[in-house]
mmCIF file of C-alpha atoms and ligand atoms in Angstrom:
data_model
loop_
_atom_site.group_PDB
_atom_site.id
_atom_site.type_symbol
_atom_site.label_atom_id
_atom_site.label_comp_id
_atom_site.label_asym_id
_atom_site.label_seq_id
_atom_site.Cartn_x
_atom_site.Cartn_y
_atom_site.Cartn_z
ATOM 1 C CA UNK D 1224 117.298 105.377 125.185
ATOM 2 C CA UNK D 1225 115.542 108.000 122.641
ATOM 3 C CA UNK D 1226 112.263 109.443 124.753
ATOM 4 C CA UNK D 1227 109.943 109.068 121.646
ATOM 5 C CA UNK D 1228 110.689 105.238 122.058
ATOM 6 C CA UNK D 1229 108.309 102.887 123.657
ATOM 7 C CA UNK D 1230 108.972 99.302 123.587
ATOM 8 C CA UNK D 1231 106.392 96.699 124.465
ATOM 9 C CA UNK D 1232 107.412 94.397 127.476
ATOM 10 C CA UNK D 1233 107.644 91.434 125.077
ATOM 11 C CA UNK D 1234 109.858 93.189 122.624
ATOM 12 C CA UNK D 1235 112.231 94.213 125.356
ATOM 13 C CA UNK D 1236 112.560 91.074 127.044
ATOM 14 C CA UNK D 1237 113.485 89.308 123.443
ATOM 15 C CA UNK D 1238 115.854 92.598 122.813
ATOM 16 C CA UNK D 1239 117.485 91.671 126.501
ATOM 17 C CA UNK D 1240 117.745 87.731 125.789
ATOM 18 C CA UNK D 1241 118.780 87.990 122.407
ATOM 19 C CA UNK D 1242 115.528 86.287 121.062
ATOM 20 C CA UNK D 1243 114.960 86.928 117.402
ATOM 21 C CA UNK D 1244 112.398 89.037 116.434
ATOM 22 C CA UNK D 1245 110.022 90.242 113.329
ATOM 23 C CA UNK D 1246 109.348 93.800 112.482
ATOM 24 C CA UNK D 1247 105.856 94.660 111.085
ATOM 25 C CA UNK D 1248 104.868 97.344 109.529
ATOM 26 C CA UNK D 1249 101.447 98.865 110.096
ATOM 27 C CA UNK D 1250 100.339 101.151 106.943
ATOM 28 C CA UNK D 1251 99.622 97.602 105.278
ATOM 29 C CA UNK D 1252 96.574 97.633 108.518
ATOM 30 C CA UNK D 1253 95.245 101.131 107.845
ATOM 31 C CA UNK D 1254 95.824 102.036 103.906
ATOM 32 C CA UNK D 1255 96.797 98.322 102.636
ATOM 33 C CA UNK D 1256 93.519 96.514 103.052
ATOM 34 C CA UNK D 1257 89.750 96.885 104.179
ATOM 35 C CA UNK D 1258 88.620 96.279 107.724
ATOM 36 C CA UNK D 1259 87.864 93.708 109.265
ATOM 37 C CA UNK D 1260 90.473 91.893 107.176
ATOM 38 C CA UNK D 1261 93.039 94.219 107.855
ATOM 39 C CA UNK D 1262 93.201 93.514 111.793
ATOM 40 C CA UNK D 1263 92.792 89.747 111.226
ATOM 41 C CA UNK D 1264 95.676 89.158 109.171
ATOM 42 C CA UNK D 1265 97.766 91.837 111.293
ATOM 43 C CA UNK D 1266 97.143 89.043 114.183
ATOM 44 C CA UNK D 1267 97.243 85.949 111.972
ATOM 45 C CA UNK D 1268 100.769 87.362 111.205
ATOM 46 C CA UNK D 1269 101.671 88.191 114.735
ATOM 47 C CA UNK D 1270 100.780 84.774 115.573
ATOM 48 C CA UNK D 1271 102.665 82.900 112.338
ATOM 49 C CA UNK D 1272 105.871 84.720 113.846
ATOM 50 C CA UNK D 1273 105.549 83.063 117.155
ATOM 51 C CA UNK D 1274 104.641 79.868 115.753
ATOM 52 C CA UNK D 1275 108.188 80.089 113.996
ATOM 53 C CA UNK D 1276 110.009 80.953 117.010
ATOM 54 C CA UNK D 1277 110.226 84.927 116.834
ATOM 55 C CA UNK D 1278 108.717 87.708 118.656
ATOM 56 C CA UNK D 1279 106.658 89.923 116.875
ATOM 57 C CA UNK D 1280 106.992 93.694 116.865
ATOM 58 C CA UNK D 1281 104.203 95.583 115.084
ATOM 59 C CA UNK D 1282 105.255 99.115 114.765
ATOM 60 C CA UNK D 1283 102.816 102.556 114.891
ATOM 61 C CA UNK D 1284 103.034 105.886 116.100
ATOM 62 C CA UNK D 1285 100.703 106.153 119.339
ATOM 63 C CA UNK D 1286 100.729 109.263 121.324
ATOM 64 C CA UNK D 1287 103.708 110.939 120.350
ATOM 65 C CA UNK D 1288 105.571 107.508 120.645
ATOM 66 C CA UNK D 1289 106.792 105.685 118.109
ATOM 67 C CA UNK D 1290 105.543 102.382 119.245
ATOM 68 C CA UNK D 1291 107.778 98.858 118.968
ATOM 69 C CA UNK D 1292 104.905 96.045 120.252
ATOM 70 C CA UNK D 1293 101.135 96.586 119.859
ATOM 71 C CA UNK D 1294 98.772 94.960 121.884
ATOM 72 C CA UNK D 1295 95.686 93.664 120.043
ATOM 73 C CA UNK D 1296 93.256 96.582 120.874
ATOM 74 C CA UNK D 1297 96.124 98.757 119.314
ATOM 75 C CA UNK D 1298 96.070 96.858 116.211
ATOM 76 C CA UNK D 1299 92.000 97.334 116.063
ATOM 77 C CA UNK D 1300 92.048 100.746 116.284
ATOM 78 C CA UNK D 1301 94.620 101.297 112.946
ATOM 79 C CA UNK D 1302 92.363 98.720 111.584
ATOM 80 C CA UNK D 1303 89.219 100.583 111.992
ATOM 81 C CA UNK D 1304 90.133 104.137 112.916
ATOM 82 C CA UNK D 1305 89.271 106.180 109.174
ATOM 83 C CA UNK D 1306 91.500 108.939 109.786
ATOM 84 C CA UNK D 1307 95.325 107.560 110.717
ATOM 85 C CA UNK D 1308 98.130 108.975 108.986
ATOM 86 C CA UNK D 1309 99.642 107.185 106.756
ATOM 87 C CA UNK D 1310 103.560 108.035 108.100
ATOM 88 C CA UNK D 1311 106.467 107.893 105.616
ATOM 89 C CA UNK D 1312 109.888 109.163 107.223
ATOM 90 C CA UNK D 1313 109.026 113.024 106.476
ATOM 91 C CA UNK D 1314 105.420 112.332 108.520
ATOM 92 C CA UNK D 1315 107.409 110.926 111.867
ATOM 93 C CA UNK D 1316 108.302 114.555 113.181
ATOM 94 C CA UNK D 1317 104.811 116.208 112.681
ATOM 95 C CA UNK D 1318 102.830 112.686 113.839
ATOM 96 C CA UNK D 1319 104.983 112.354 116.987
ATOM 97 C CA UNK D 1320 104.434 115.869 117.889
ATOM 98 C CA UNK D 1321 100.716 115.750 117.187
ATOM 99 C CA UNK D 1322 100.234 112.883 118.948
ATOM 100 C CA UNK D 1323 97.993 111.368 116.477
ATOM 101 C CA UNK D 1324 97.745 108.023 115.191
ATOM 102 C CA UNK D 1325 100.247 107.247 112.747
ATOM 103 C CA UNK D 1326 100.531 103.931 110.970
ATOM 104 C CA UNK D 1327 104.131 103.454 109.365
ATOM 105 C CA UNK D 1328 105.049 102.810 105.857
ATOM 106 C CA UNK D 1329 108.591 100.050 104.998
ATOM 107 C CA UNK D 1330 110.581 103.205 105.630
ATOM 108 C CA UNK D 1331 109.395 104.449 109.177
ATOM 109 C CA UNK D 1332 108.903 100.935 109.744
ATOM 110 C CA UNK D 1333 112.438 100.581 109.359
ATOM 111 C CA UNK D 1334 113.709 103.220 110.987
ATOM 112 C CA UNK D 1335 112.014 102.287 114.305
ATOM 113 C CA UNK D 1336 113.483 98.762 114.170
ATOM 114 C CA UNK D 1337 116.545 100.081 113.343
ATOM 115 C CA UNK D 1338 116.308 102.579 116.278
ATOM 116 C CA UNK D 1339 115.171 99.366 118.713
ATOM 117 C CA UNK D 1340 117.353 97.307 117.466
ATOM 118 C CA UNK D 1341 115.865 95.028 115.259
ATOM 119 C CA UNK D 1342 117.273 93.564 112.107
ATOM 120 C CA UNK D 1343 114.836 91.826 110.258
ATOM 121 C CA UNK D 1344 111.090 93.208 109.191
ATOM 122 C CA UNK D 1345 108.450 91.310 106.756
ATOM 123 C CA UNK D 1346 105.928 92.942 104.878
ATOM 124 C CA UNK D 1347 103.939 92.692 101.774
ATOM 125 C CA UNK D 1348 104.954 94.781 99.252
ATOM 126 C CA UNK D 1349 107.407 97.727 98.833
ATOM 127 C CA UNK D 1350 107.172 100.892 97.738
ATOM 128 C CA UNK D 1351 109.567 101.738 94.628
ATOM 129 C CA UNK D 1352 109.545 103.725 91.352
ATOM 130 C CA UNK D 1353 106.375 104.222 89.747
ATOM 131 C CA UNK D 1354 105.242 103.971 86.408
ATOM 132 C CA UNK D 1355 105.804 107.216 84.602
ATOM 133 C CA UNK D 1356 108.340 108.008 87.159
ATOM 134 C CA UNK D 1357 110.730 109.475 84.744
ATOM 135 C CA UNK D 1358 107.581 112.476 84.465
ATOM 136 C CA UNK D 1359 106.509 112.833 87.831
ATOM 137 C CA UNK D 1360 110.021 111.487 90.053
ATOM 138 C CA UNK D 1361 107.423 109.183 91.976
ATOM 139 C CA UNK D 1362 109.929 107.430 94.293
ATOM 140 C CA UNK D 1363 108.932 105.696 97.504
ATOM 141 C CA UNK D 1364 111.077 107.158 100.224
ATOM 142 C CA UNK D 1365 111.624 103.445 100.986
ATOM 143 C CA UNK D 1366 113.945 102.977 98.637
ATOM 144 C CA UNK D 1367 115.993 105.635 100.164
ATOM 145 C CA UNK D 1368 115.579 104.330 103.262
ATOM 146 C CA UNK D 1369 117.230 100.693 102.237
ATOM 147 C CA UNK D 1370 120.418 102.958 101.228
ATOM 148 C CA UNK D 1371 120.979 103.377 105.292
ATOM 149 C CA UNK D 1372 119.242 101.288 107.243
ATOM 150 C CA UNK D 1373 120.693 98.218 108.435
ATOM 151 C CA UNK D 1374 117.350 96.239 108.767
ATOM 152 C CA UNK D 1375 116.614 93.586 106.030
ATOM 153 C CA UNK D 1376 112.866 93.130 104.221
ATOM 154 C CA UNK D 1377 111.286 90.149 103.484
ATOM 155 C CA UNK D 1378 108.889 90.932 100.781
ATOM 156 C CA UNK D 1379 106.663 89.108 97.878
ATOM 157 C CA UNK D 1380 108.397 91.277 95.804
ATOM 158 C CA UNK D 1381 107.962 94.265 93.682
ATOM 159 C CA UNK D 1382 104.042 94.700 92.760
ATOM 160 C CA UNK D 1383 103.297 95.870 88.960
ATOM 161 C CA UNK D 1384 101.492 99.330 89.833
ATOM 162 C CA UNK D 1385 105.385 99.842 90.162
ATOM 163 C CA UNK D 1386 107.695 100.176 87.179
ATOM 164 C CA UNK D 1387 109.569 96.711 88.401
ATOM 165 C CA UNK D 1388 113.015 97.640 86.086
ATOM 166 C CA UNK D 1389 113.415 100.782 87.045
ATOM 167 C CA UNK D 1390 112.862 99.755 90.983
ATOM 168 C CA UNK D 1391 115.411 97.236 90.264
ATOM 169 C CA UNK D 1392 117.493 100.017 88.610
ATOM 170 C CA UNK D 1393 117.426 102.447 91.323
ATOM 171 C CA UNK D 1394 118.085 99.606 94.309
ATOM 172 C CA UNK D 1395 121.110 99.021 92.329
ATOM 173 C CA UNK D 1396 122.845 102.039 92.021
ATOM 174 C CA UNK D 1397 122.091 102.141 96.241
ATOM 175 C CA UNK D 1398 124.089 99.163 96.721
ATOM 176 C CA UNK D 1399 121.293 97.104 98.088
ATOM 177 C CA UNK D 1400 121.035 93.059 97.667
ATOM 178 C CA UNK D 1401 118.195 91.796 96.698
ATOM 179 C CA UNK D 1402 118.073 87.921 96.721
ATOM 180 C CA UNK D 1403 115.083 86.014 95.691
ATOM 181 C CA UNK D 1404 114.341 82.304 97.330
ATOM 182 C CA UNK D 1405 114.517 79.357 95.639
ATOM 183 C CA UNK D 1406 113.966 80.727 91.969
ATOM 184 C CA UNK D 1407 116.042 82.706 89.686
ATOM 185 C CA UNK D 1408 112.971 85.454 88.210
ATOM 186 C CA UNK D 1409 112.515 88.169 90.710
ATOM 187 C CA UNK D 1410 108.365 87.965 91.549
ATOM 188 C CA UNK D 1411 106.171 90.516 91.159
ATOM 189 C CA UNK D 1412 103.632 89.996 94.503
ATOM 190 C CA UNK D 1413 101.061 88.489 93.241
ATOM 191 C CA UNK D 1414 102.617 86.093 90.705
ATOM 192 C CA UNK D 1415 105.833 84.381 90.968
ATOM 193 C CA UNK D 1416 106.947 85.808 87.301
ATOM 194 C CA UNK D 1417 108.245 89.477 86.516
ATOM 195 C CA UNK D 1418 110.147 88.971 83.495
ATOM 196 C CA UNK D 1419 112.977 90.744 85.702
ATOM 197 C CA UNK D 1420 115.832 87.996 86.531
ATOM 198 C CA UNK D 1421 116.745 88.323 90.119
ATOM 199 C CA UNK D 1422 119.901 89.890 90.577
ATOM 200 C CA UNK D 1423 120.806 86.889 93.413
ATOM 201 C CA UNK D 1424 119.143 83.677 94.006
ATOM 202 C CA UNK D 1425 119.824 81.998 97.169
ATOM 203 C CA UNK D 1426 117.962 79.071 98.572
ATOM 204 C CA UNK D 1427 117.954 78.407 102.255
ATOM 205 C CA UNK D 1428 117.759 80.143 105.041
ATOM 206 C CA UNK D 1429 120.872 80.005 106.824
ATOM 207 C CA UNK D 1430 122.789 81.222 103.714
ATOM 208 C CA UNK D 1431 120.725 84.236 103.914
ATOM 209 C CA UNK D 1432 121.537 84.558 107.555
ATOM 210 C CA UNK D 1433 125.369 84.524 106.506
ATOM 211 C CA UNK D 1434 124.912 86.744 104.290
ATOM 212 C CA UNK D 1435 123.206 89.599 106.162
ATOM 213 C CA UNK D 1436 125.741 88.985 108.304
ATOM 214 C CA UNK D 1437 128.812 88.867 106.358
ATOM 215 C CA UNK D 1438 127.048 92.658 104.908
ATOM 216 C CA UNK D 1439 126.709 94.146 108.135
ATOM 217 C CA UNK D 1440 130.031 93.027 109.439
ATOM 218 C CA UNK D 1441 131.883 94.597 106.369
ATOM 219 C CA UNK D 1442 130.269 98.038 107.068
ATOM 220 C CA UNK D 1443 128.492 97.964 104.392
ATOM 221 C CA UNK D 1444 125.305 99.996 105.820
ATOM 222 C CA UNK D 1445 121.885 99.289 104.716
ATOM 223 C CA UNK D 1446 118.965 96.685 103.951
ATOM 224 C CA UNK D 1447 119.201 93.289 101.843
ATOM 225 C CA UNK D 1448 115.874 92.783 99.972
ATOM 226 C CA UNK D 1449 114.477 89.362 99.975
ATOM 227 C CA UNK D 1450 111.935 88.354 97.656
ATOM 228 C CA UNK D 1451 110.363 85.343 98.685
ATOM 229 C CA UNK D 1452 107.842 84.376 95.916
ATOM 230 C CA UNK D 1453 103.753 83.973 97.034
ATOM 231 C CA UNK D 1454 102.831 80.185 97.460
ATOM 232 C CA UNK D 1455 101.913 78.869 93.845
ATOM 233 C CA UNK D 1456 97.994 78.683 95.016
ATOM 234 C CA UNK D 1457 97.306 81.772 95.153
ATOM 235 C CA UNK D 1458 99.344 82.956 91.859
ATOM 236 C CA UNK D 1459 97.005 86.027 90.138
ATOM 237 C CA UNK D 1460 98.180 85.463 86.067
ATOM 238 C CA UNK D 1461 100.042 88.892 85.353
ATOM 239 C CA UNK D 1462 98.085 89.599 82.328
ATOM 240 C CA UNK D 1463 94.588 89.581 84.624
ATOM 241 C CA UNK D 1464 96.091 91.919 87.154
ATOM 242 C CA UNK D 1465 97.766 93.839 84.528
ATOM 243 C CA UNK D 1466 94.139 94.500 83.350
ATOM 244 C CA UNK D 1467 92.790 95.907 86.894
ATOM 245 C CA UNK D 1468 96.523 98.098 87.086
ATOM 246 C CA UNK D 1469 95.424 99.755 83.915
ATOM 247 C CA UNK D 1470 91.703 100.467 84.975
ATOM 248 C CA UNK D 1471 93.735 101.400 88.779
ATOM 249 C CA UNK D 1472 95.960 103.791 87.102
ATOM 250 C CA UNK D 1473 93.698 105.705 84.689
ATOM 251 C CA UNK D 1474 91.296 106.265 87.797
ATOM 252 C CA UNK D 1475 94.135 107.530 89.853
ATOM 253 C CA UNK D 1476 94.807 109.599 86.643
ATOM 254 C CA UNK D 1477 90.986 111.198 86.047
ATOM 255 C CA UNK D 1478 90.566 111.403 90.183
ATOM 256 C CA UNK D 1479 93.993 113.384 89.844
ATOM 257 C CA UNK D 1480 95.374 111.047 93.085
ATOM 258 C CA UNK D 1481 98.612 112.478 94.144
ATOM 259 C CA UNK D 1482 101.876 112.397 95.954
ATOM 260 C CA UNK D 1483 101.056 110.314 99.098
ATOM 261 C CA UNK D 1484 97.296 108.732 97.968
ATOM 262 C CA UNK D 1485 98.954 107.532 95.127
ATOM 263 C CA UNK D 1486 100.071 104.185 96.322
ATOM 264 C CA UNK D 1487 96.835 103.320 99.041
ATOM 265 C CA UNK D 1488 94.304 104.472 96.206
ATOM 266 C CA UNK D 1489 95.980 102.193 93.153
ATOM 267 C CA UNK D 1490 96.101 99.310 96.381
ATOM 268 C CA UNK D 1491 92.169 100.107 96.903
ATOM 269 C CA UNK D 1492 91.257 99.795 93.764
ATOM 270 C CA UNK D 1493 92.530 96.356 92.783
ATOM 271 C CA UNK D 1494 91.185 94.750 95.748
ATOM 272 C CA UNK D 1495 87.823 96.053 94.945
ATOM 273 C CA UNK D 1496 87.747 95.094 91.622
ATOM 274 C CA UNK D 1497 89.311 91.748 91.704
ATOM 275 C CA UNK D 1498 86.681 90.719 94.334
ATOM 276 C CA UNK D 1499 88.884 90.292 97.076
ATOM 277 C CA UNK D 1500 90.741 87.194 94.545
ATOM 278 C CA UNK D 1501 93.926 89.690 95.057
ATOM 279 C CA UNK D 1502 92.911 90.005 98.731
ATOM 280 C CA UNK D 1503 93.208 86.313 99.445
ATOM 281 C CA UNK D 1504 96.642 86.386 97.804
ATOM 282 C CA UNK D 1505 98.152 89.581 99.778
ATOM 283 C CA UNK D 1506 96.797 87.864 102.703
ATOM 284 C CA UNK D 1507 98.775 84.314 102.366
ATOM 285 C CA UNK D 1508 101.564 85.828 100.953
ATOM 286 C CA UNK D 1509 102.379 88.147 103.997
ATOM 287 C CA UNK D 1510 101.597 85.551 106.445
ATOM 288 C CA UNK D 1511 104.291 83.332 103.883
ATOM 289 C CA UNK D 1512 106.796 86.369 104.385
ATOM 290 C CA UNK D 1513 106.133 86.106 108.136
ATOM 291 C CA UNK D 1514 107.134 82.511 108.236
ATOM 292 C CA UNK D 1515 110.389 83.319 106.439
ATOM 293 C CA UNK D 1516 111.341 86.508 108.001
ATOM 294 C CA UNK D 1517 111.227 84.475 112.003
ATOM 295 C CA UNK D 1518 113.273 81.223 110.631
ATOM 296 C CA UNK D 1519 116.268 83.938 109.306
ATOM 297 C CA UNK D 1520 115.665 86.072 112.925
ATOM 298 C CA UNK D 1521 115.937 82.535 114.408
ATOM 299 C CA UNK D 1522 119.090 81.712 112.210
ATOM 300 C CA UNK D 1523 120.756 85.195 112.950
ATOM 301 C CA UNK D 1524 120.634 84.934 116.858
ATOM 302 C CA UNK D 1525 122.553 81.513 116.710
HETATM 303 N N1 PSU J 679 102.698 98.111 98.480
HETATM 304 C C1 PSU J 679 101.865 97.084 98.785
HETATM 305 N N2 PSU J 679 101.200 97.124 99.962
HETATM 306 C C2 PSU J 679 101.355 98.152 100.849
HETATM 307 C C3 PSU J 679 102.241 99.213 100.514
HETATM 308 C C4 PSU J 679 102.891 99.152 99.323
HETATM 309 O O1 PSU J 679 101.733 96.163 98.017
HETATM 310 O O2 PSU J 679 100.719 98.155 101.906
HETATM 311 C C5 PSU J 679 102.444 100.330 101.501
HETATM 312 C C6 PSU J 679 103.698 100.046 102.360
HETATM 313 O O3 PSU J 679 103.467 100.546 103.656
HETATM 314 C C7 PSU J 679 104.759 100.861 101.664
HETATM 315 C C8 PSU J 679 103.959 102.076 101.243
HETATM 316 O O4 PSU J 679 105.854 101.208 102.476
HETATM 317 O O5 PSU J 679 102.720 101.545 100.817
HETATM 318 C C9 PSU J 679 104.637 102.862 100.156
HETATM 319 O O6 PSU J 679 103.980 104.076 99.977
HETATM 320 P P1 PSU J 679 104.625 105.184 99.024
HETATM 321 O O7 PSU J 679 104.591 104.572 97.649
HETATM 322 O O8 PSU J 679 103.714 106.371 99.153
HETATM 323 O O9 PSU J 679 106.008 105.434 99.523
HETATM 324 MN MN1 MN J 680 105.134 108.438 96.101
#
């Protein structure tokens, strides 16, 4: 097994028995909300995957190790700790060999599953092609990622600081699926409406199982996207957030945020100024993701 991989006792013993299991990302703890929210939804999600039958496996970098299974005072520390990396794929060699903290993006995320073992990860949101990409090539590096990795995401979607057609565009051309549940409009995260049709629709769970299976089985390499649309409750109307993107992005502009800070400063900024109404929403709707992601890992073992 690759030295720079530690695997919680837990997460092995599932691995071993074929028990499913949940991948979970951990930049969503350090850059993707404030503390003391942050660690209590990383455990409220921990505990929504067992509650459906899976194992969780949070995933960090920890002492030059890139860590499969956190224990709970691990998960406090990226939740409090100010100064953690924020690790996309390029980060992993110079984190690891620092031994620093390092809390992974979808694409390390992915990677370290993939690397364990693990098939099937659930997040919030994805990274993807930013507005105004076309002028600065903003690209998440977890797009490229999908192209390879044979792990699939469950996700709320695309969010709207993201240019949703062109993310749609570019996931395309790199032969990824991307199904939505139960609906035929791709969602945008906070609302269940993108004006984007989804490219697939299917709508239960063991069709979805098939299908990642049928994918892998043909060779075809890489990750399905599944959008799973936030429960109706907590829908944000797109015009209101559209308002707080605007104020997000002209603040990123006139702070002149770049390259990596982009994404966790446009993130900061809504949930300040929406008064934590987006907040409650990210919240439920990763926990929803949770719930989904463990029923296909449950599906996929049988
Ligand atoms: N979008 C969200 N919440 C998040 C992120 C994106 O709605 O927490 C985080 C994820 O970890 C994602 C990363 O992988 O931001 C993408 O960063 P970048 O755009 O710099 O690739
Ligand atoms: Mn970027």
């Amino acid at each position: 097994m690759n030295s720079f991989l530690k695997i919680s006792p837990e997460v092995a013993n599932a691995l071993n028995n074929n028990l499913p299991i949940v991948a979970l990302e951990s930049t969503i703890i350090s850059h993707g909300m404030p503390y003391p929210k942050n660690v209590e939804t990383a455990l409220a999600v921990e505990q929504t995957v067992k509650n459906n039958g899976a194992v969780p496996a949070t995933i960090a970098i920890i002492n030059g190790k890139c860590c499969v299974g956190l224990s709970n005072q691990e998960i406090e520390i990226f939740g409090k700790e100010k100064n953690v990396w924020k690790v996309s794929l390029r980060d992993m060699p110079y984190v690891v060999s620092q031994k620093i903290y390092g809390a992974t993006t979808v694409a390390a995320t992915m990677r370290i599953a993939a690397m364990a073992g693990i098939k099937i990860f659930a997040t919030g949101g994805i990274g993807g092609v930013h507005r105004n990409a076309e002028n600065t090539m903003d690209i998440s590096a977890d797009l490229t990622e999908m192209e390879n990795t044979n792990v699939a995401i469950i996700s709320a979607g695309v969010k709207s600081i993201l240019d949703i057609g062109l993310t749609l565009e570019y996931i395309e051309t790199k032969g990824i699926p991307v199904i939505t549940i139960g609906q035929d409009e791709f969602p945008s995260f906070y609302s269940s409406k993108s004006g984007f049709t989804s490219p697939l629709r299917i709508d239960t769970i063991s069709e979805i199982a098939e299908l990642l299976k049928a994918k892998w089985a043909l060779g075809l390499n890489g990750s399905v996207l599944i959008a799973n649309p936030l429960p109706k409750q907590y829908e944000v109307a797109n015009d209101i957030i559209e308002k707080y993107i605007q104020q997000a992005l002209e603040a990123a502009k006139e702070k002149n945020i770049k390259g990596k800070n982009v994404t966790p400063f446009l993130l900061e900024h809504i949930a300040t100024h929406t008064h934590g109404e987006s907040l409650e929403a990210n919240i439920a709707l990763i926990k929803h993701n949770a719930e989904i992601a463990s029923k296909i890992a449950v599906s996929l073992t049988k």
